[in-house]
mmCIF file of C-alpha atoms in Angstrom:
data_model
loop_
_atom_site.group_PDB
_atom_site.id
_atom_site.type_symbol
_atom_site.label_atom_id
_atom_site.label_comp_id
_atom_site.label_asym_id
_atom_site.label_seq_id
_atom_site.Cartn_x
_atom_site.Cartn_y
_atom_site.Cartn_z
ATOM 1 C CA MET A 1 2.180 -4.122 33.772
ATOM 2 C CA GLU A 2 5.902 -4.114 34.404
ATOM 3 C CA LYS A 3 8.026 -3.591 31.299
ATOM 4 C CA LEU A 4 10.918 -5.912 30.626
ATOM 5 C CA ARG A 5 12.581 -3.204 28.533
ATOM 6 C CA GLU A 6 11.684 0.030 26.789
ATOM 7 C CA LYS A 7 10.560 0.126 23.167
ATOM 8 C CA SER A 8 13.737 1.850 21.996
ATOM 9 C CA GLU A 9 16.083 -0.317 24.051
ATOM 10 C CA TYR A 10 18.498 -2.440 22.025
ATOM 11 C CA GLU A 11 18.539 -6.081 23.127
ATOM 12 C CA GLY A 12 21.393 -7.273 20.948
ATOM 13 C CA ASN A 13 21.077 -9.862 18.185
ATOM 14 C CA PRO A 14 22.334 -13.402 17.558
ATOM 15 C CA VAL A 15 23.195 -12.895 13.879
ATOM 16 C CA GLY A 16 26.332 -10.770 14.107
ATOM 17 C CA LEU A 17 24.914 -7.386 13.098
ATOM 18 C CA SER A 18 26.592 -4.439 14.790
ATOM 19 C CA LYS A 19 24.485 -2.151 16.953
ATOM 20 C CA THR A 20 25.063 0.665 14.466
ATOM 21 C CA THR A 21 23.743 -1.399 11.564
ATOM 22 C CA ALA A 22 20.886 -2.896 13.564
ATOM 23 C CA THR A 23 19.767 0.516 14.789
ATOM 24 C CA ALA A 24 19.960 2.142 11.357
ATOM 25 C CA MET A 25 17.993 -0.604 9.636
ATOM 26 C CA ALA A 26 15.511 -1.006 12.486
ATOM 27 C CA ASN A 27 14.517 2.623 12.037
ATOM 28 C CA GLU A 28 13.954 1.969 8.336
ATOM 29 C CA LEU A 29 11.919 -1.167 8.954
ATOM 30 C CA ASP A 30 9.735 0.490 11.583
ATOM 31 C CA ARG A 31 8.696 3.149 9.053
ATOM 32 C CA HIS A 32 7.791 0.457 6.545
ATOM 33 C CA LEU A 33 5.925 -1.564 9.162
ATOM 34 C CA SER A 34 3.721 1.394 10.080
ATOM 35 C CA SER A 35 3.113 2.316 6.454
ATOM 36 C CA PHE A 36 2.183 -1.226 5.470
ATOM 37 C CA ILE A 37 -0.272 -1.427 8.369
ATOM 38 C CA THR A 38 -1.816 1.848 7.213
ATOM 39 C CA LEU A 39 -2.230 0.486 3.686
ATOM 40 C CA TYR A 40 -3.544 -2.819 5.067
ATOM 41 C CA ASN A 41 -6.325 -0.980 6.878
ATOM 42 C CA GLN A 42 -7.114 1.103 3.809
ATOM 43 C CA TYR A 43 -7.424 -1.968 1.587
ATOM 44 C CA HIS A 44 -9.718 -3.488 4.184
ATOM 45 C CA LYS A 45 -11.969 -0.429 3.999
ATOM 46 C CA HIS A 46 -12.104 -0.688 0.221
ATOM 47 C CA HIS A 47 -12.842 -4.409 0.490
ATOM 48 C CA TRP A 48 -15.846 -3.579 2.706
ATOM 49 C CA MET A 49 -17.138 -0.597 0.727
ATOM 50 C CA VAL A 50 -16.845 -1.698 -2.907
ATOM 51 C CA GLU A 51 -20.163 -2.224 -4.713
ATOM 52 C CA GLY A 52 -21.630 -2.398 -8.200
ATOM 53 C CA PRO A 53 -21.400 -4.854 -11.123
ATOM 54 C CA GLN A 54 -17.737 -5.573 -10.487
ATOM 55 C CA PHE A 55 -18.281 -6.091 -6.761
ATOM 56 C CA ARG A 56 -17.059 -9.680 -6.582
ATOM 57 C CA ASP A 57 -13.909 -9.137 -8.637
ATOM 58 C CA LEU A 58 -12.869 -6.029 -6.703
ATOM 59 C CA HIS A 59 -13.954 -7.454 -3.338
ATOM 60 C CA LEU A 60 -11.613 -10.404 -3.870
ATOM 61 C CA PHE A 61 -8.945 -8.192 -5.459
ATOM 62 C CA PHE A 62 -8.743 -5.994 -2.344
ATOM 63 C CA GLU A 63 -8.772 -9.074 -0.104
ATOM 64 C CA GLU A 64 -5.846 -10.578 -2.019
ATOM 65 C CA HIS A 65 -3.904 -7.348 -1.576
ATOM 66 C CA TYR A 66 -4.488 -6.883 2.156
ATOM 67 C CA THR A 67 -3.717 -10.569 2.768
ATOM 68 C CA GLN A 68 -0.382 -10.206 0.978
ATOM 69 C CA ILE A 69 0.412 -6.953 2.784
ATOM 70 C CA HIS A 70 -0.316 -8.625 6.140
ATOM 71 C CA GLU A 71 2.249 -11.309 5.335
ATOM 72 C CA GLN A 72 4.761 -8.647 4.348
ATOM 73 C CA TYR A 73 4.447 -6.469 7.424
ATOM 74 C CA ASP A 74 4.582 -9.578 9.605
ATOM 75 C CA ALA A 75 7.920 -10.449 7.977
ATOM 76 C CA ILE A 76 9.157 -6.895 8.566
ATOM 77 C CA ALA A 77 8.183 -7.058 12.250
ATOM 78 C CA GLU A 78 9.909 -10.422 12.639
ATOM 79 C CA ARG A 79 13.068 -8.989 11.116
ATOM 80 C CA LEU A 80 12.946 -6.147 13.654
ATOM 81 C CA THR A 81 12.958 -8.662 16.503
ATOM 82 C CA VAL A 82 15.927 -10.486 14.929
ATOM 83 C CA MET A 83 17.809 -7.191 15.016
ATOM 84 C CA GLY A 84 17.131 -6.794 18.716
ATOM 85 C CA TYR A 85 14.409 -4.156 18.576
ATOM 86 C CA CYS A 86 10.727 -4.091 19.458
ATOM 87 C CA PRO A 87 8.422 -3.254 16.510
ATOM 88 C CA THR A 88 6.170 -0.219 16.903
ATOM 89 C CA CYS A 89 2.758 -1.634 17.808
ATOM 90 C CA HIS A 90 0.652 1.232 19.178
ATOM 91 C CA PRO A 91 -1.746 2.594 16.487
ATOM 92 C CA ALA A 92 -1.052 6.218 17.456
ATOM 93 C CA LYS A 93 2.714 5.703 17.090
ATOM 94 C CA GLN A 94 2.226 3.853 13.816
ATOM 95 C CA LEU A 95 0.281 6.845 12.520
ATOM 96 C CA GLU A 96 3.212 9.101 13.384
ATOM 97 C CA LEU A 97 5.751 6.861 11.648
ATOM 98 C CA SER A 98 3.754 6.047 8.518
ATOM 99 C CA TYR A 99 4.867 7.912 5.401
ATOM 100 C CA ILE A 100 1.453 7.410 3.756
ATOM 101 C CA ALA A 101 -1.816 8.840 5.032
ATOM 102 C CA HIS A 102 -4.890 6.673 5.448
ATOM 103 C CA GLU A 103 -7.831 7.698 3.313
ATOM 104 C CA GLU A 104 -10.185 9.970 5.236
ATOM 105 C CA GLU A 105 -13.501 8.666 6.539
ATOM 106 C CA GLY A 106 -16.392 8.469 4.106
ATOM 107 C CA VAL A 107 -17.339 6.668 0.922
ATOM 108 C CA PHE A 108 -15.633 7.435 -2.390
ATOM 109 C CA ARG A 109 -15.969 6.316 -5.976
ATOM 110 C CA ILE A 110 -14.299 3.007 -6.726
ATOM 111 C CA ARG A 111 -12.008 4.644 -9.252
ATOM 112 C CA GLU A 112 -10.833 7.206 -6.692
ATOM 113 C CA MET A 113 -10.168 4.474 -4.132
ATOM 114 C CA LEU A 114 -8.076 2.554 -6.644
ATOM 115 C CA LYS A 115 -6.106 5.670 -7.570
ATOM 116 C CA LYS A 116 -5.339 6.302 -3.887
ATOM 117 C CA ASP A 117 -4.160 2.713 -3.472
ATOM 118 C CA MET A 118 -1.948 2.939 -6.547
ATOM 119 C CA GLU A 119 -0.355 6.205 -5.397
ATOM 120 C CA ASP A 120 0.330 4.744 -1.942
ATOM 121 C CA GLU A 121 1.822 1.576 -3.422
ATOM 122 C CA LYS A 122 4.076 3.755 -5.596
ATOM 123 C CA THR A 123 5.189 5.765 -2.551
ATOM 124 C CA ILE A 124 5.997 2.550 -0.699
ATOM 125 C CA ALA A 125 7.994 1.262 -3.682
ATOM 126 C CA VAL A 126 10.063 4.463 -3.750
ATOM 127 C CA GLU A 127 10.756 4.269 -0.009
ATOM 128 C CA LEU A 128 11.620 0.564 -0.185
ATOM 129 C CA ARG A 129 14.284 1.281 -2.811
ATOM 130 C CA LYS A 130 15.900 3.829 -0.505
ATOM 131 C CA SER A 131 16.018 1.276 2.327
ATOM 132 C CA ILE A 132 17.385 -1.431 0.030
ATOM 133 C CA LYS A 133 20.237 0.870 -0.926
ATOM 134 C CA LYS A 134 20.885 1.659 2.737
ATOM 135 C CA ALA A 135 20.836 -2.030 3.690
ATOM 136 C CA PHE A 136 23.466 -2.711 1.019
ATOM 137 C CA GLU A 137 25.627 0.114 2.333
ATOM 138 C CA GLN A 138 25.268 -1.253 5.874
ATOM 139 C CA GLU A 139 26.100 -4.781 4.629
ATOM 140 C CA ASP A 140 22.782 -6.013 5.999
ATOM 141 C CA PHE A 141 22.206 -8.384 3.118
ATOM 142 C CA ALA A 142 19.356 -10.327 4.736
ATOM 143 C CA THR A 143 17.281 -7.166 5.165
ATOM 144 C CA LYS A 144 18.200 -6.146 1.609
ATOM 145 C CA SER A 145 16.936 -9.499 0.316
ATOM 146 C CA LEU A 146 13.731 -9.284 2.387
ATOM 147 C CA LEU A 147 12.913 -5.795 1.133
ATOM 148 C CA GLU A 148 13.708 -6.695 -2.479
ATOM 149 C CA GLY A 149 11.134 -9.492 -2.336
ATOM 150 C CA ILE A 150 8.576 -7.132 -0.813
ATOM 151 C CA LEU A 151 9.367 -4.472 -3.417
ATOM 152 C CA LEU A 152 8.725 -6.888 -6.283
ATOM 153 C CA LYS A 153 5.267 -7.733 -4.942
ATOM 154 C CA THR A 154 4.523 -4.080 -4.216
ATOM 155 C CA GLU A 155 5.299 -3.150 -7.817
ATOM 156 C CA ASP A 156 3.156 -6.070 -8.978
ATOM 157 C CA ARG A 157 0.152 -4.834 -6.945
ATOM 158 C CA CYS A 158 0.629 -1.331 -8.319
ATOM 159 C CA HIS A 159 0.706 -2.685 -11.869
ATOM 160 C CA HIS A 160 -2.481 -4.712 -11.334
ATOM 161 C CA ILE A 161 -4.320 -1.620 -10.088
ATOM 162 C CA GLU A 162 -3.158 0.212 -13.207
ATOM 163 C CA HIS A 163 -4.927 -2.447 -15.277
ATOM 164 C CA PHE A 164 -8.181 -1.904 -13.346
ATOM 165 C CA LEU A 165 -7.912 1.814 -14.073
ATOM 166 C CA GLY A 166 -7.410 1.275 -17.799
ATOM 167 C CA GLU A 167 -9.774 3.229 -20.035
ATOM 168 C CA ASP A 168 -10.436 0.403 -22.466
ATOM 169 C CA GLY A 169 -12.981 -1.725 -20.646
ATOM 170 C CA LEU A 170 -16.553 -2.943 -20.985
ATOM 171 C CA SER A 171 -17.604 -1.370 -17.692
ATOM 172 C CA ILE A 172 -15.791 1.979 -17.820
ATOM 173 C CA GLY A 173 -19.145 3.751 -17.735
ATOM 174 C CA LEU A 174 -20.022 2.025 -14.496
ATOM 175 C CA ILE A 175 -16.949 3.111 -12.546
ATOM 176 C CA ALA A 176 -16.055 6.456 -14.128
ATOM 177 C CA LYS A 177 -17.438 9.825 -13.139
ATOM 178 C CA PRO A 178 -20.457 10.797 -15.278
ATOM 179 C CA ASP A 179 -18.625 13.933 -16.484
ATOM 180 C CA ASP A 180 -15.867 11.727 -17.861
ATOM 181 C CA ILE A 181 -18.374 10.126 -20.228
ATOM 182 C CA MET A 182 -21.034 12.693 -21.157
ATOM 183 C CA GLU A 183 -21.168 16.478 -21.214
ATOM 184 C CA GLU A 184 -24.055 18.294 -19.529
ATOM 185 C CA ASP A 185 -25.904 18.716 -22.847
ATOM 186 C CA GLY A 186 -25.864 14.986 -23.428
ATOM 187 C CA GLU A 187 -23.099 15.120 -26.034
ATOM 188 C CA PRO A 188 -20.078 12.835 -25.724
ATOM 189 C CA ALA A 189 -17.296 14.338 -23.637
ATOM 190 C CA LYS A 190 -14.321 15.627 -25.627
ATOM 191 C CA GLY A 191 -10.792 14.387 -25.041
ATOM 192 C CA GLN A 192 -7.636 16.452 -24.909
ATOM 193 C CA ASN A 193 -7.485 16.585 -28.720
ATOM 194 C CA GLY A 194 -10.976 18.071 -28.924
ATOM 195 C CA LYS A 195 -12.483 14.938 -30.471
ATOM 196 C CA ALA A 196 -15.492 13.261 -28.928
ATOM 197 C CA LYS A 197 -14.750 10.286 -26.707
ATOM 198 C CA THR A 198 -16.091 7.015 -28.041
ATOM 199 C CA THR A 199 -17.453 5.791 -24.706
ATOM 200 C CA LYS A 200 -21.238 6.002 -24.699
ATOM 201 C CA LYS A 201 -23.520 6.701 -21.780
ATOM 202 C CA ALA A 202 -24.829 3.571 -20.127
ATOM 203 C CA ASN A 203 -28.538 2.894 -20.497
ATOM 204 C CA ALA A 204 -30.613 3.808 -17.473
#
């Protein structure tokens, strides 16, 4: 196919942003786009692989998250086109640009999957704040506003995962590692203060 223009070629924009500002913020947005797509795919994997007594809740929880992330990275890509740049679309290039790494192949414990998601959401939140500051400095207030809205929802997702990982729950024994609950000799595992944990081993 014949290209109309190269990926990195600046087309200009109709909203009065200078080329310097558009280029600087486009580079920021492209990194976020690739990272959000990486997290979107990871949440999809977790949506497919989750099992156990809390299957339905977590299945829908992961679906809610990847649906929201899809909307967010779509908005980021649209903003890139407003600025006069083509979003990075090739999976190999997205992998290079992403500042989070997709979980490796294989099946993991639900708790470990949730921890990975929470860490990645936290990383995204940190990077979004940097871009928001840069957008303000570049006087790109529309991008600043867009990223602030995305940041708020990112922090909200991270907080919700934290609740799932809370230790005070009826099903902690079903999603925690066995060693977290019982010692090898069948005695309750001891906490950091040396006292026995109160969580009991689930009946077989």
